[in-house]
Coordinates of C-alpha atoms and ligand atoms in Angstrom, one line a residue:
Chain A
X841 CA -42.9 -8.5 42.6
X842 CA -40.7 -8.9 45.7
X843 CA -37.5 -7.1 46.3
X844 CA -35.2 -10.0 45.4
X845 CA -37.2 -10.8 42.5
X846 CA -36.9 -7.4 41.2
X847 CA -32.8 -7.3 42.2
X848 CA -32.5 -10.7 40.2
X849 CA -34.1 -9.2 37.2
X850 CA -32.4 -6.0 37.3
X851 CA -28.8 -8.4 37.7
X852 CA -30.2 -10.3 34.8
X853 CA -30.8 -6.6 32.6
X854 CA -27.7 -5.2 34.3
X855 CA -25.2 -8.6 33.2
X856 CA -26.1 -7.8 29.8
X857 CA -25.5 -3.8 29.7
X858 CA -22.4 -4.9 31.4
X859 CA -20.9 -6.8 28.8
X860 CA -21.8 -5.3 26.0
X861 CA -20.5 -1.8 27.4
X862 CA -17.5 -3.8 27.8
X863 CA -17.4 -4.5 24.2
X864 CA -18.0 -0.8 23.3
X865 CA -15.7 0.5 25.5
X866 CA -12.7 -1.5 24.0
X867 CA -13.9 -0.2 20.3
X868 CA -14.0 3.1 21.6
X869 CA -11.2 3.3 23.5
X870 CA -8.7 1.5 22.0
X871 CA -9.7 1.4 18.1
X872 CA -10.9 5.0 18.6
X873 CA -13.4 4.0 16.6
X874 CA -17.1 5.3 17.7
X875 CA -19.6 2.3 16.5
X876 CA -23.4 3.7 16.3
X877 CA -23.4 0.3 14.5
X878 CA -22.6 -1.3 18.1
X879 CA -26.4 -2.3 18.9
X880 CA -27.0 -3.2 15.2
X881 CA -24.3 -6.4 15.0
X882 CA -25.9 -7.1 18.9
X883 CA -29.0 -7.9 17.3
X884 CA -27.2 -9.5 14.2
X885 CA -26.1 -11.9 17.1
X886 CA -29.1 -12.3 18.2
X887 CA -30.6 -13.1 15.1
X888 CA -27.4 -15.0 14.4
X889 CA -28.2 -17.4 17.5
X890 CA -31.9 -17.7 16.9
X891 CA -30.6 -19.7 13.8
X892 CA -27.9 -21.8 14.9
X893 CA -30.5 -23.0 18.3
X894 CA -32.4 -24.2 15.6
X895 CA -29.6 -26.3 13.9
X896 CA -29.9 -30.7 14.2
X897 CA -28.6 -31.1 18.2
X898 CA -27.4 -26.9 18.6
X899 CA -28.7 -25.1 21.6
X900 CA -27.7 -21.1 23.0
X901 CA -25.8 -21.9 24.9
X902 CA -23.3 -24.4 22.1
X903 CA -24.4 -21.9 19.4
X904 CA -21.9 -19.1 21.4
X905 CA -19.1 -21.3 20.3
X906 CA -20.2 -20.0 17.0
X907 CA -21.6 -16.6 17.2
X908 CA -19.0 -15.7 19.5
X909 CA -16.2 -16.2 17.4
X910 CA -18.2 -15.4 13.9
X911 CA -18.5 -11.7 15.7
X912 CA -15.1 -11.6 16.0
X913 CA -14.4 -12.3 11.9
X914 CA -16.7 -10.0 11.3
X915 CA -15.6 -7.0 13.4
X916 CA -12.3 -7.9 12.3
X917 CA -13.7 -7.6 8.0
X918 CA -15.5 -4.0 9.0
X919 CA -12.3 -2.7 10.8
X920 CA -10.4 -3.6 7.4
X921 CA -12.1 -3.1 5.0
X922 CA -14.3 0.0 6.1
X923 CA -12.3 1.7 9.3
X924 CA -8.9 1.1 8.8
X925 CA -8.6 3.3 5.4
X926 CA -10.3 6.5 7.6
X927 CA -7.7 5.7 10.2
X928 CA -5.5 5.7 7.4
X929 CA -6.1 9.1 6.0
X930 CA -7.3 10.8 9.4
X931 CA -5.0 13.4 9.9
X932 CA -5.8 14.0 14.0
X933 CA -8.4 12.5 16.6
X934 CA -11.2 14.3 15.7
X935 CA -11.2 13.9 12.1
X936 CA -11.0 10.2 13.1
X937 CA -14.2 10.3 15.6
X938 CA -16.1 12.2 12.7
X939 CA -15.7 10.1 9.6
X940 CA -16.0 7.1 11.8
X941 CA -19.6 8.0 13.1
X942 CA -20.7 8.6 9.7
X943 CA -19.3 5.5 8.4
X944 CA -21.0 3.4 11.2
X945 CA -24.1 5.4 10.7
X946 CA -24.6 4.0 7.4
X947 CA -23.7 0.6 8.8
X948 CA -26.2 0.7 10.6
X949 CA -28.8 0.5 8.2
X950 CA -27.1 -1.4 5.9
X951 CA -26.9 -4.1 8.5
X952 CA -30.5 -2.9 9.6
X953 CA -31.6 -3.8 5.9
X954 CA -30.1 -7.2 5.8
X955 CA -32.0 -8.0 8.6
X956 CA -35.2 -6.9 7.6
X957 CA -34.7 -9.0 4.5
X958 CA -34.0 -11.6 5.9
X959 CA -36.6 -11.8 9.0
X960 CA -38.7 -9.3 8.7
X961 CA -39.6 -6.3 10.6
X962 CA -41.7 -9.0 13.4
X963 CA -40.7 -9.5 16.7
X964 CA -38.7 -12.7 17.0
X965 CA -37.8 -15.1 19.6
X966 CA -37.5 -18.6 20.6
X967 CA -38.4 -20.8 23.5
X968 CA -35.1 -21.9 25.4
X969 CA -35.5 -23.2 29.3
X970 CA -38.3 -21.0 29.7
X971 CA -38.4 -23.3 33.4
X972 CA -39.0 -21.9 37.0
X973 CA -36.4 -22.2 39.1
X974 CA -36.3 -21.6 43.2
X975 CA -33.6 -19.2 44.6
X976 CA -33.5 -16.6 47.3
X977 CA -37.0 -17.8 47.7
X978 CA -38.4 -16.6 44.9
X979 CA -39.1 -18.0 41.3
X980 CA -36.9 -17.0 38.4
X981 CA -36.9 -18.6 34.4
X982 CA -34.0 -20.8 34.2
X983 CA -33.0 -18.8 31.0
X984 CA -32.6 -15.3 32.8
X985 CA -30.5 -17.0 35.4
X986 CA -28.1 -18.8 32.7
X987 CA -28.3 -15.4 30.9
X988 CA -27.0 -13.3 34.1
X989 CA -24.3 -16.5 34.7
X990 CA -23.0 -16.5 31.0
X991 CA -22.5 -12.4 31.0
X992 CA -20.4 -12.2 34.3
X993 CA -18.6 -14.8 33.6
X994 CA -17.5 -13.9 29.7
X995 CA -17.2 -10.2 30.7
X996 CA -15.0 -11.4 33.5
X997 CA -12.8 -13.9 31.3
X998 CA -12.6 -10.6 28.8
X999 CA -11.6 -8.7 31.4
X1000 CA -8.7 -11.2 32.9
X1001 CA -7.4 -11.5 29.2
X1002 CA -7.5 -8.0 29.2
X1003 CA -5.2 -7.3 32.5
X1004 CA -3.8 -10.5 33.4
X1005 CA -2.2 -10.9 30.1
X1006 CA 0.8 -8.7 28.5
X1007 CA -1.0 -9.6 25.0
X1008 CA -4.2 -8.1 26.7
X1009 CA -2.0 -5.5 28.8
X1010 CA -0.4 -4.4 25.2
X1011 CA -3.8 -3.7 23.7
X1012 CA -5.0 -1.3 27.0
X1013 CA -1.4 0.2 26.2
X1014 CA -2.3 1.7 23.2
X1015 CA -5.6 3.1 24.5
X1016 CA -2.9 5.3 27.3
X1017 CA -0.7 6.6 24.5
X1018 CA -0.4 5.0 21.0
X1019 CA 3.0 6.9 20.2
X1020 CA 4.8 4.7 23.3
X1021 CA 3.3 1.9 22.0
X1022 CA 5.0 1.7 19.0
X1023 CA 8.1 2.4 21.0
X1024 CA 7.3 -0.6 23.0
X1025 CA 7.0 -3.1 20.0
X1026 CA 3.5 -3.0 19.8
X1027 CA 1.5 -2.9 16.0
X1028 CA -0.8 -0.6 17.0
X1029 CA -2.7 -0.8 13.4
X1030 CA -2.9 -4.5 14.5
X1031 CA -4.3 -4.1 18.0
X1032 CA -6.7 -1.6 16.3
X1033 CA -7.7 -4.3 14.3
X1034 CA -8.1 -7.2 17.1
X1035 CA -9.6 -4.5 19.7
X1036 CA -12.5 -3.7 17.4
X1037 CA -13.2 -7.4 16.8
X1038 CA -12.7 -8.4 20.6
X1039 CA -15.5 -5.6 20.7
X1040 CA -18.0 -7.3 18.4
X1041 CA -17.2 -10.4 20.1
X1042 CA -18.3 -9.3 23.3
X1043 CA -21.2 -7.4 21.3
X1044 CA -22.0 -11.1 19.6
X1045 CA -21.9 -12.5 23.3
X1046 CA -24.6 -10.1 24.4
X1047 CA -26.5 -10.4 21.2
X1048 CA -26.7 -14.6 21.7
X1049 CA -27.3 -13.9 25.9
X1050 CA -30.4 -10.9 25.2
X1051 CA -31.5 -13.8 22.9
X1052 CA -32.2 -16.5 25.4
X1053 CA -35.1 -14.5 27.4
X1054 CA -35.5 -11.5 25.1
X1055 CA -37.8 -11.1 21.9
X1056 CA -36.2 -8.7 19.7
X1057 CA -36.4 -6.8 15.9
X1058 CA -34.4 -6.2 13.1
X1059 CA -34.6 -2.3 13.8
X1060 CA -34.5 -2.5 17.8
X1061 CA -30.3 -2.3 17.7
X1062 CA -30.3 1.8 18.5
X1063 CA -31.6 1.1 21.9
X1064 CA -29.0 -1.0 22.7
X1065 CA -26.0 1.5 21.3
X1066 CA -27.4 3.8 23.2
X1067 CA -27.4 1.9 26.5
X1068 CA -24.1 0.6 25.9
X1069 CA -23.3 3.8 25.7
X1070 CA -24.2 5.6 28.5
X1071 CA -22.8 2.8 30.5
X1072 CA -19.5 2.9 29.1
X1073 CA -20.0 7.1 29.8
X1074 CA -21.0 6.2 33.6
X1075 CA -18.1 3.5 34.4
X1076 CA -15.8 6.0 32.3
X1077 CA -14.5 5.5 28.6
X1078 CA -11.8 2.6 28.2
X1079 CA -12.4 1.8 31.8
X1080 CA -13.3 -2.0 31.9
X1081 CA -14.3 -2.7 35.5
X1082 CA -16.3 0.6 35.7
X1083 CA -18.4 -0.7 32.4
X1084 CA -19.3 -4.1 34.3
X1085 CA -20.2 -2.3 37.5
X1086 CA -22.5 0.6 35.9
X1087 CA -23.9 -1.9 33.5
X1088 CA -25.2 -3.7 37.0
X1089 CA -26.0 -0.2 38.1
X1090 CA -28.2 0.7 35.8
X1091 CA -29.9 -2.7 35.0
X1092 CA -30.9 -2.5 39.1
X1093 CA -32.2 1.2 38.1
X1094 CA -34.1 0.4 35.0
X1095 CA -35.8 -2.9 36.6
X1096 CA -36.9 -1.1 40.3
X1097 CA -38.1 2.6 38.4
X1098 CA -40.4 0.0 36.3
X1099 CA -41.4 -2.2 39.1
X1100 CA -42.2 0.8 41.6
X1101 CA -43.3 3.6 39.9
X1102 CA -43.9 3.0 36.2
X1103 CA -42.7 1.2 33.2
X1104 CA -42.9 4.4 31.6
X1105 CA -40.4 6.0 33.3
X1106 CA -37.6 3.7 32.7
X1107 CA -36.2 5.6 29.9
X1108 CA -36.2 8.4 31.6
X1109 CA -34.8 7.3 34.9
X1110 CA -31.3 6.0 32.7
X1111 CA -31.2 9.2 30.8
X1112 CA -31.4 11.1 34.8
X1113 CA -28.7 9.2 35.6
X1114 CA -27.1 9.7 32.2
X1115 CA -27.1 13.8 32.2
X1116 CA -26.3 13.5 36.2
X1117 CA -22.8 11.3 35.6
X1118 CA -22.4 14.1 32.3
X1119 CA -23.0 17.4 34.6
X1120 CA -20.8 16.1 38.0
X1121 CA -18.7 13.4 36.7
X1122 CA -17.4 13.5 32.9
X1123 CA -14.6 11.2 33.7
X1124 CA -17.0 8.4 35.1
X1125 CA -18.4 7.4 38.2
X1126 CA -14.8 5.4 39.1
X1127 CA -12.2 7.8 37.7
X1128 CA -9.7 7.0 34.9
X1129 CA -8.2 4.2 35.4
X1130 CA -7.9 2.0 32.0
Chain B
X721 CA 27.7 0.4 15.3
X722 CA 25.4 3.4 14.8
X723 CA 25.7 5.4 11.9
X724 CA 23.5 8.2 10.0
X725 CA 24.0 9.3 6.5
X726 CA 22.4 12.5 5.2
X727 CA 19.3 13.0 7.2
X728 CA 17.0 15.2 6.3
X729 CA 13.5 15.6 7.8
X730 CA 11.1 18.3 6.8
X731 CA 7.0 19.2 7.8
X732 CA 5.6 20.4 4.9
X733 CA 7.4 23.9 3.8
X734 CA 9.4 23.7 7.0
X735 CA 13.2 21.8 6.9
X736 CA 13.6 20.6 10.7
X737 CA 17.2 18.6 9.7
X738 CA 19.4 19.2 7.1
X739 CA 21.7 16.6 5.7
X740 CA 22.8 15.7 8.8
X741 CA 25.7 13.0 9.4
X742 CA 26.2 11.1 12.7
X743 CA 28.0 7.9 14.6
X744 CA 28.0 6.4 17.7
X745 CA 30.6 3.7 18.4
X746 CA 29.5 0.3 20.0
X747 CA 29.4 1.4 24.0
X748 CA 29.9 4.8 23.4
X749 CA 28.2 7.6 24.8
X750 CA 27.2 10.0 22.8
X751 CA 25.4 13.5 23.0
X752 CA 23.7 16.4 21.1
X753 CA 23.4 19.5 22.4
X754 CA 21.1 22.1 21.2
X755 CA 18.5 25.0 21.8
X756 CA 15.0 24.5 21.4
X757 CA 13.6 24.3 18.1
X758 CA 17.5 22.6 16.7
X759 CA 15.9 19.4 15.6
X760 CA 17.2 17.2 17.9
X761 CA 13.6 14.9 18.9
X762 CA 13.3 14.8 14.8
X763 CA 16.8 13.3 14.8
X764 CA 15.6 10.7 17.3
X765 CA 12.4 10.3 16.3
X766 CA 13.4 9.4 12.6
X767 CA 15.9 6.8 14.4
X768 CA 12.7 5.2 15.7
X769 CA 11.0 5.4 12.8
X770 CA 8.1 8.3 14.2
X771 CA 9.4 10.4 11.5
X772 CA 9.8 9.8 8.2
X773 CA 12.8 11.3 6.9
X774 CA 13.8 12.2 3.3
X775 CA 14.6 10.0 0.4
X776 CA 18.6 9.2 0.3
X777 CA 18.9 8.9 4.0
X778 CA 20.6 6.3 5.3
X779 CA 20.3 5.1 9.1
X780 CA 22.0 1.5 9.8
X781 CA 22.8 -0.4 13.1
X782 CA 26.2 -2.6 12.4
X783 CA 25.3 -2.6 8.7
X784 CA 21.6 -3.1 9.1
X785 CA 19.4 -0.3 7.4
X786 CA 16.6 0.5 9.6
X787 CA 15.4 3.4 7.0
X788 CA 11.9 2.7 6.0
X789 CA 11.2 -0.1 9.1
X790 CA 8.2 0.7 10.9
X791 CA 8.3 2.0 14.1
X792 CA 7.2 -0.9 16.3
X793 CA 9.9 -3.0 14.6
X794 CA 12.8 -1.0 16.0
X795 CA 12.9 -2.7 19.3
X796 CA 13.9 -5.6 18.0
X797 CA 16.6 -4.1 16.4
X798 CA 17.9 -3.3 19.6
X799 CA 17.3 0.1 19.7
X800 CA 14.9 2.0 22.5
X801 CA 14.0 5.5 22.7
X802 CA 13.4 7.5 26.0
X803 CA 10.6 10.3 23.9
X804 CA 10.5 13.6 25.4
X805 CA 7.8 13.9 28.1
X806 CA 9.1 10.5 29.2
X807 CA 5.8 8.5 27.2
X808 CA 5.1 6.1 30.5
X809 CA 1.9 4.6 30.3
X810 CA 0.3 7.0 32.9
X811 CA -2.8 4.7 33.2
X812 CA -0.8 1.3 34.2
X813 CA 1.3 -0.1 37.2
X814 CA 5.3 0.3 37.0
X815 CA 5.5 -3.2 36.7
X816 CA 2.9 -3.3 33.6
X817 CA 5.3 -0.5 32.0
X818 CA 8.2 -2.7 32.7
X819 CA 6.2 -5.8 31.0
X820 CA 5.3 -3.9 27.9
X821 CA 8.7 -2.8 27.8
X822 CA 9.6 -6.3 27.5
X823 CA 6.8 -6.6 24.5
X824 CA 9.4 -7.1 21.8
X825 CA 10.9 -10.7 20.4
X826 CA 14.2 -10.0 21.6
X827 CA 13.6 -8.8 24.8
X828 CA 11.5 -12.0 26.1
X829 CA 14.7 -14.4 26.6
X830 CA 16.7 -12.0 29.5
X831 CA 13.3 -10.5 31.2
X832 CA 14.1 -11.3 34.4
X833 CA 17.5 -10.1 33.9
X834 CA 16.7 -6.9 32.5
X835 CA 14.2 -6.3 35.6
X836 CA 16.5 -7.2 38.7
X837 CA 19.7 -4.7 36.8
X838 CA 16.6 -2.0 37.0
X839 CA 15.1 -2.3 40.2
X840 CA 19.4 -3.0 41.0
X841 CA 19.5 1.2 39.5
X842 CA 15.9 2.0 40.7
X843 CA 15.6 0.9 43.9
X844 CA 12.2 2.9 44.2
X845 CA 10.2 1.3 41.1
X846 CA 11.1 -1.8 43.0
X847 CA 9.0 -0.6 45.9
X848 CA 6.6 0.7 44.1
X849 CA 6.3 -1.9 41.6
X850 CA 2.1 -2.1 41.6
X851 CA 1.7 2.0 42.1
X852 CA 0.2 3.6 38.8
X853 CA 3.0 5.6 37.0
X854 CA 1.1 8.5 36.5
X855 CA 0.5 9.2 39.9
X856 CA 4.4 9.0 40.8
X857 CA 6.8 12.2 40.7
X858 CA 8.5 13.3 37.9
X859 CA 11.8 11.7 38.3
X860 CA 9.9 8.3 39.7
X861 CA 8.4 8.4 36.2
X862 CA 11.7 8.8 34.2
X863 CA 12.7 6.1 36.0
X864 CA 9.8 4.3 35.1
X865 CA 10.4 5.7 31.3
X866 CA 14.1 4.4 31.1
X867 CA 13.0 1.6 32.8
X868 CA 10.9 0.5 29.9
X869 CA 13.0 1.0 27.4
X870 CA 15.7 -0.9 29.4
X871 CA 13.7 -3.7 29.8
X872 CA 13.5 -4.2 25.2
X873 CA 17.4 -5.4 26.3
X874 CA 18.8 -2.4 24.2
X875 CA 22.0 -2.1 22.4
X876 CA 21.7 1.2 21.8
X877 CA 19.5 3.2 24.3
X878 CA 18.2 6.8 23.2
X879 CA 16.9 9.9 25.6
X880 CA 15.4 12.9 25.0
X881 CA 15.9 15.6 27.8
X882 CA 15.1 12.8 30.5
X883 CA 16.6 16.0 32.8
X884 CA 14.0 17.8 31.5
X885 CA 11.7 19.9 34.5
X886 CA 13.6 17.8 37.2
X887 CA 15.1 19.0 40.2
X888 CA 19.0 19.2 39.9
X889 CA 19.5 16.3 43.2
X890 CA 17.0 14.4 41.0
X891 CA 19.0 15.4 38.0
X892 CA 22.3 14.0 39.3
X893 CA 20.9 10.4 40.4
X894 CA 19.4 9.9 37.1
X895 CA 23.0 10.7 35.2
X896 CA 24.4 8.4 37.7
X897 CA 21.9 5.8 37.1
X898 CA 22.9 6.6 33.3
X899 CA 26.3 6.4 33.6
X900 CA 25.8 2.4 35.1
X901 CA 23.8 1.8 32.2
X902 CA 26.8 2.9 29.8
X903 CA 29.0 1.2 31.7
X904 CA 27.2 -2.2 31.2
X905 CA 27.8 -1.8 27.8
X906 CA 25.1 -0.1 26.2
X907 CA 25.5 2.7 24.0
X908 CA 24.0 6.1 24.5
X909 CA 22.8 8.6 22.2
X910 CA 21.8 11.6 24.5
X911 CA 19.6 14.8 23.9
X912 CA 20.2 17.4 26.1
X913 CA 19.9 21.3 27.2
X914 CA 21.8 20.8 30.2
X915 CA 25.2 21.2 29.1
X916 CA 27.5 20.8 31.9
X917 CA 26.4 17.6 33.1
X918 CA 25.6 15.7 29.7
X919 CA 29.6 16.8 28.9
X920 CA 30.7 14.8 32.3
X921 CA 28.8 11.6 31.4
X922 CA 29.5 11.9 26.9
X923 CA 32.5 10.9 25.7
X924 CA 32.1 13.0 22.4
X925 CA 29.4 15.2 21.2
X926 CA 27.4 17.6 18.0
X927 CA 26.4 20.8 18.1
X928 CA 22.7 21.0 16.1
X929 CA 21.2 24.6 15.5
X930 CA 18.1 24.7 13.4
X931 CA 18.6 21.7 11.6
X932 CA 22.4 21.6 11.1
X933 CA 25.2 20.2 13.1
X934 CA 27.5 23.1 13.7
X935 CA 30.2 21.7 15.9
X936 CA 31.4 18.0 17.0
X937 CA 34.4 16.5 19.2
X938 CA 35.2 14.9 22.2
X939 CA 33.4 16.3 25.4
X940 CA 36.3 18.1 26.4
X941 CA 37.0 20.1 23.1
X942 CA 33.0 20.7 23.3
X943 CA 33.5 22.0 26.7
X944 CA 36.1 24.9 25.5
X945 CA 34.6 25.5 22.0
X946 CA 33.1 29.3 21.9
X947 CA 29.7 28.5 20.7
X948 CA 28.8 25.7 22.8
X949 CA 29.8 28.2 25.7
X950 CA 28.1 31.2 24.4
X951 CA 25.2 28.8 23.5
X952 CA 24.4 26.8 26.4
X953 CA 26.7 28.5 29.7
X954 CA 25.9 31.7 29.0
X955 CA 29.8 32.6 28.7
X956 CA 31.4 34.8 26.2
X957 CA 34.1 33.0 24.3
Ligands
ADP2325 N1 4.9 17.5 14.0 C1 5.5 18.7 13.6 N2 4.9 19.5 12.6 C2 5.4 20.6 12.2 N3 6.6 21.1 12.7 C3 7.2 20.4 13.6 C4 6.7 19.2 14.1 N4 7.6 18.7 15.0 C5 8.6 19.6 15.1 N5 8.4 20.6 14.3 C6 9.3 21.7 14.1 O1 10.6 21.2 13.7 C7 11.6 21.9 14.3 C8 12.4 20.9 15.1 O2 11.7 20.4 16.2 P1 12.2 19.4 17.2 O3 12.8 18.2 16.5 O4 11.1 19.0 18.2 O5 13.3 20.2 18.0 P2 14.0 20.1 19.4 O6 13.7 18.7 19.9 O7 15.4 20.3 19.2 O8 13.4 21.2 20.2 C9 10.9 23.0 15.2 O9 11.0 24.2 14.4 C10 9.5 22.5 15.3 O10 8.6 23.6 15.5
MG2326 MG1 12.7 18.2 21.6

């Protein structure tokens, strides 16, 4: 592989941990809710996508139009029905992180489970412009390059909602200080609520995205929760540029370690860089701006 | 316009205010003095609805009972609160605490009002509109903390020790700055330590120790009554 091949691929791997770090980040951060369910409802997604491509005249790239916002119902149901009475009855923070981890633990294989009915424990994917295409002279698959266009650009229209808007501006609010919040106007249960479902949203994004040149299983979702998590813990918690950039960070990482020394070392390489960020920089590699 | 009707707020076993009884007049400017402990952010937290306060309270705003109304409804009542430790969103620009502030229904129609009468008081959040509050100094960011609650387009605007760990110089501009917001008609409810000065800018006052109000009058009766002197100045009556 040449260089530029190797930085397109690792852009292509990197757009993905991007956005769906981005969607962690905003459960985490603003909900306060810690999702080890997060990689489960990205392969839901994906799943999800595999069958609406299939649908009479549907293709990926219309089937977001329906994933997309399906993720968001559905983040906003679990927050409801299964989050909202633990926020409820937490009485502090940490009783809050606790039950919440549990809870998504077992929502994990409940989700898991579904899934396995229904598909099966194969491998699964589907054939979606699987073309060459020229660029930088070299040769990429059409569907990597549509899948590293369609990440930056929805992580960057989350993002502009996010601080471009006062609805958007009003939701990072109550990831600073949920007391002012209230003070302001704000229904924090409420942006609780819609944060946790922008979250899946973005998590349904990356699901349909890692679809399009990805195979993926029914039980593969703990890789991806813990990817997105140790971007969102490299670009800092809550922080939403630093999620994009590490998520490009590491992609680069992951795709050069397995093109230049060994496949084998991938994991190890991101969990390197993981302890390293933990050990010198607990606040992130940009600081703490939300 | 404002008035309170047996308060009480307890945490668990422990009674922070009992039965307490309160009005402010429409424009007036009002303060309550007391030590640390008195009960005086429970008072204004159960005015914002933070704190739930015993049954047979009532709180009402020209007749209105705000009792029972969630917090984040209280702005559009017309009613903003100035918490202790100023509550700025550290993380944002001035200008994005300015725009929250302006988050309520009510406030939306005189925004751009609201913000040209602040940066008119604050001439320094208007140059440092895109800074992030938390890296300003402390009086920048109760500036930035009364800006905000300015900005809901309050009828009746509520602090808690905003001279609280300030430099006196700093101290002074902010009462001034205060003292323009009274006089553009808003009325003032005012917690305070700092005695001399909150007398100069109240027009009438309470007296709260641990949970009870002990004493209330116009500022200057305040000013000569014997506990409020052996209290807060330190002077024997
Ligand atoms: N969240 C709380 N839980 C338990 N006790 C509290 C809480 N908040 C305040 N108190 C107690 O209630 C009393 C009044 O507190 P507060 O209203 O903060 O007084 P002040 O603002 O006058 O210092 C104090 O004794 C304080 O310790
Ligand atoms: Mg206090």
């Amino acid at each position: 592989m040449t260089l530029t091949t190797t930085l397109i691929a690792g852009l292509v791997l990197g757009g993905t941990y991007a956005l769906v770090a981005m969607g962690l980040t905003l459960q985490y951060g603003i909900a306060r809710i810690m999702n080890l369910a997060y990689g489960d409802m990205i392969i839901t997604a994906a799943f999800a996508a595999f069958v609406v491509q299939a649908l009479p005249s549907m293709n990926p790239l219309t089937g977001l139009a329906i994933v997309v916002p399906g993720g968001f119902i559905f983040g906003y149901l679990v927050y409801v029905f299964l989050l909202s009475p633990l926020v409820k009855r937490a009485p502090d923070k940490a009783t809050l992180e606790v039950d919440s981890i549990l809870t998504t633990f077992g929502l994990l294989f409940v989700i898991q489970g579904v899934l396995l009915v229904l598909f099966g424990s194969n491998y699964t994917s589907y054939t979606f412009l699987n073309v060459p295409v020229s660029i930088f002279g070299t040769t990429v698959a059409a569907n990597r390059l549509i899948a590293l266009v369609l990440a930056l650009t929805i992580g960057l229209m989350f993002y502009a909602l996010l601080t471009r808007t006062r609805w958007g501006t009003a939701l990072r609010a109550v990831a600073v200080s949920p007391q002012s919040a209230k003070l302001v106007g704000i229904n924090t249960d409420r942006a609780a609520a819609v944060a946790f479902a922008m979250g899946t949203a973005l998590a349904a994004a990356g699901g349909t995205v890692i679809s399009m040149y990805q195979t993926f299983t029914a039980t593969g979702g703990v890789v991806f929760t813990m990817k997105a998590l140790i971007v969102v813990i490299m670009g800092g918690v809550g922080n939403l540029l630093g999620a994009l950039t590490a998520g490009l960070v590491l992609g680069i990482v992951e795709t050069t370690v397995s093109t230049y020394l060994d496949p084998g070392l991938t994991l190890a390489a991101t969990y390197t860089i993981f302890l390293a960020v933990l050990l010198w920089r607990p606040e992130g590699l940009f600081g703490r701006r939300v | 316009m404002l008035t309170l009707d047996a308060l009480s707020v307890r945490y668990g076993k422990h009674i922070a205010l009992d039965n307490v009884h309160l009005r402010v007049d429409p424009g007036e400017t009002v303060v309550i003095l007391g030590a640390n402990g008195a009960g005086k952010s429970s008072l204004l937290k159960a005015i914002s609805g933070l704190v739930t306060p015993e049954p047979g309270v009532s709180i009402t705003l020209d007749g209105h009972e705000l009792a029972g109304v969630a917090p984040h409804r209280i702005p559009d009542e017309g009613i903003a609160l100035v918490p202790e430790g100023r509550g700025i969103f550290t993380a944002l620009t001035v200008d994005e605490n300015l725009a929250l502030g302006a988050y309520s229904r009510r406030a939306r129609a005189g925004e751009a009002r609201q913000r040209d009468f602040i940066f008119d008081l604050f001439p320094r959040l208007a140059e440092r509109r895109k800074q992030i509050a938390g890296t300003m100094s402390g009086g920048e960011q109760q500036m930035v903390a009364i800006g905000r609650a300015l900005m809901s387009n309050p009828r009746l605007l509520m602090l808690d020790e905003p001279s609280l760990g300030l430099a006196p110089v700093v101290v002074g501009e902010l009462f001034d700055a205060l003292g323009r917001i009274g006089a553009s008609g808003v009325a003032l409810l005012l917690v305070e330590q700092n005695v001399t000065i909150s007398l100069e800018l109240a027009a009438r006052g309470y007296l709260l120790e641990v949970g009870r109000v002990v004493g209330e009058g116009s500022a200057a009766e305040l000013k000569e009554d014997p506990a409020v002197r052996q209290a807060f100045l330190g002077l024997n009556a």
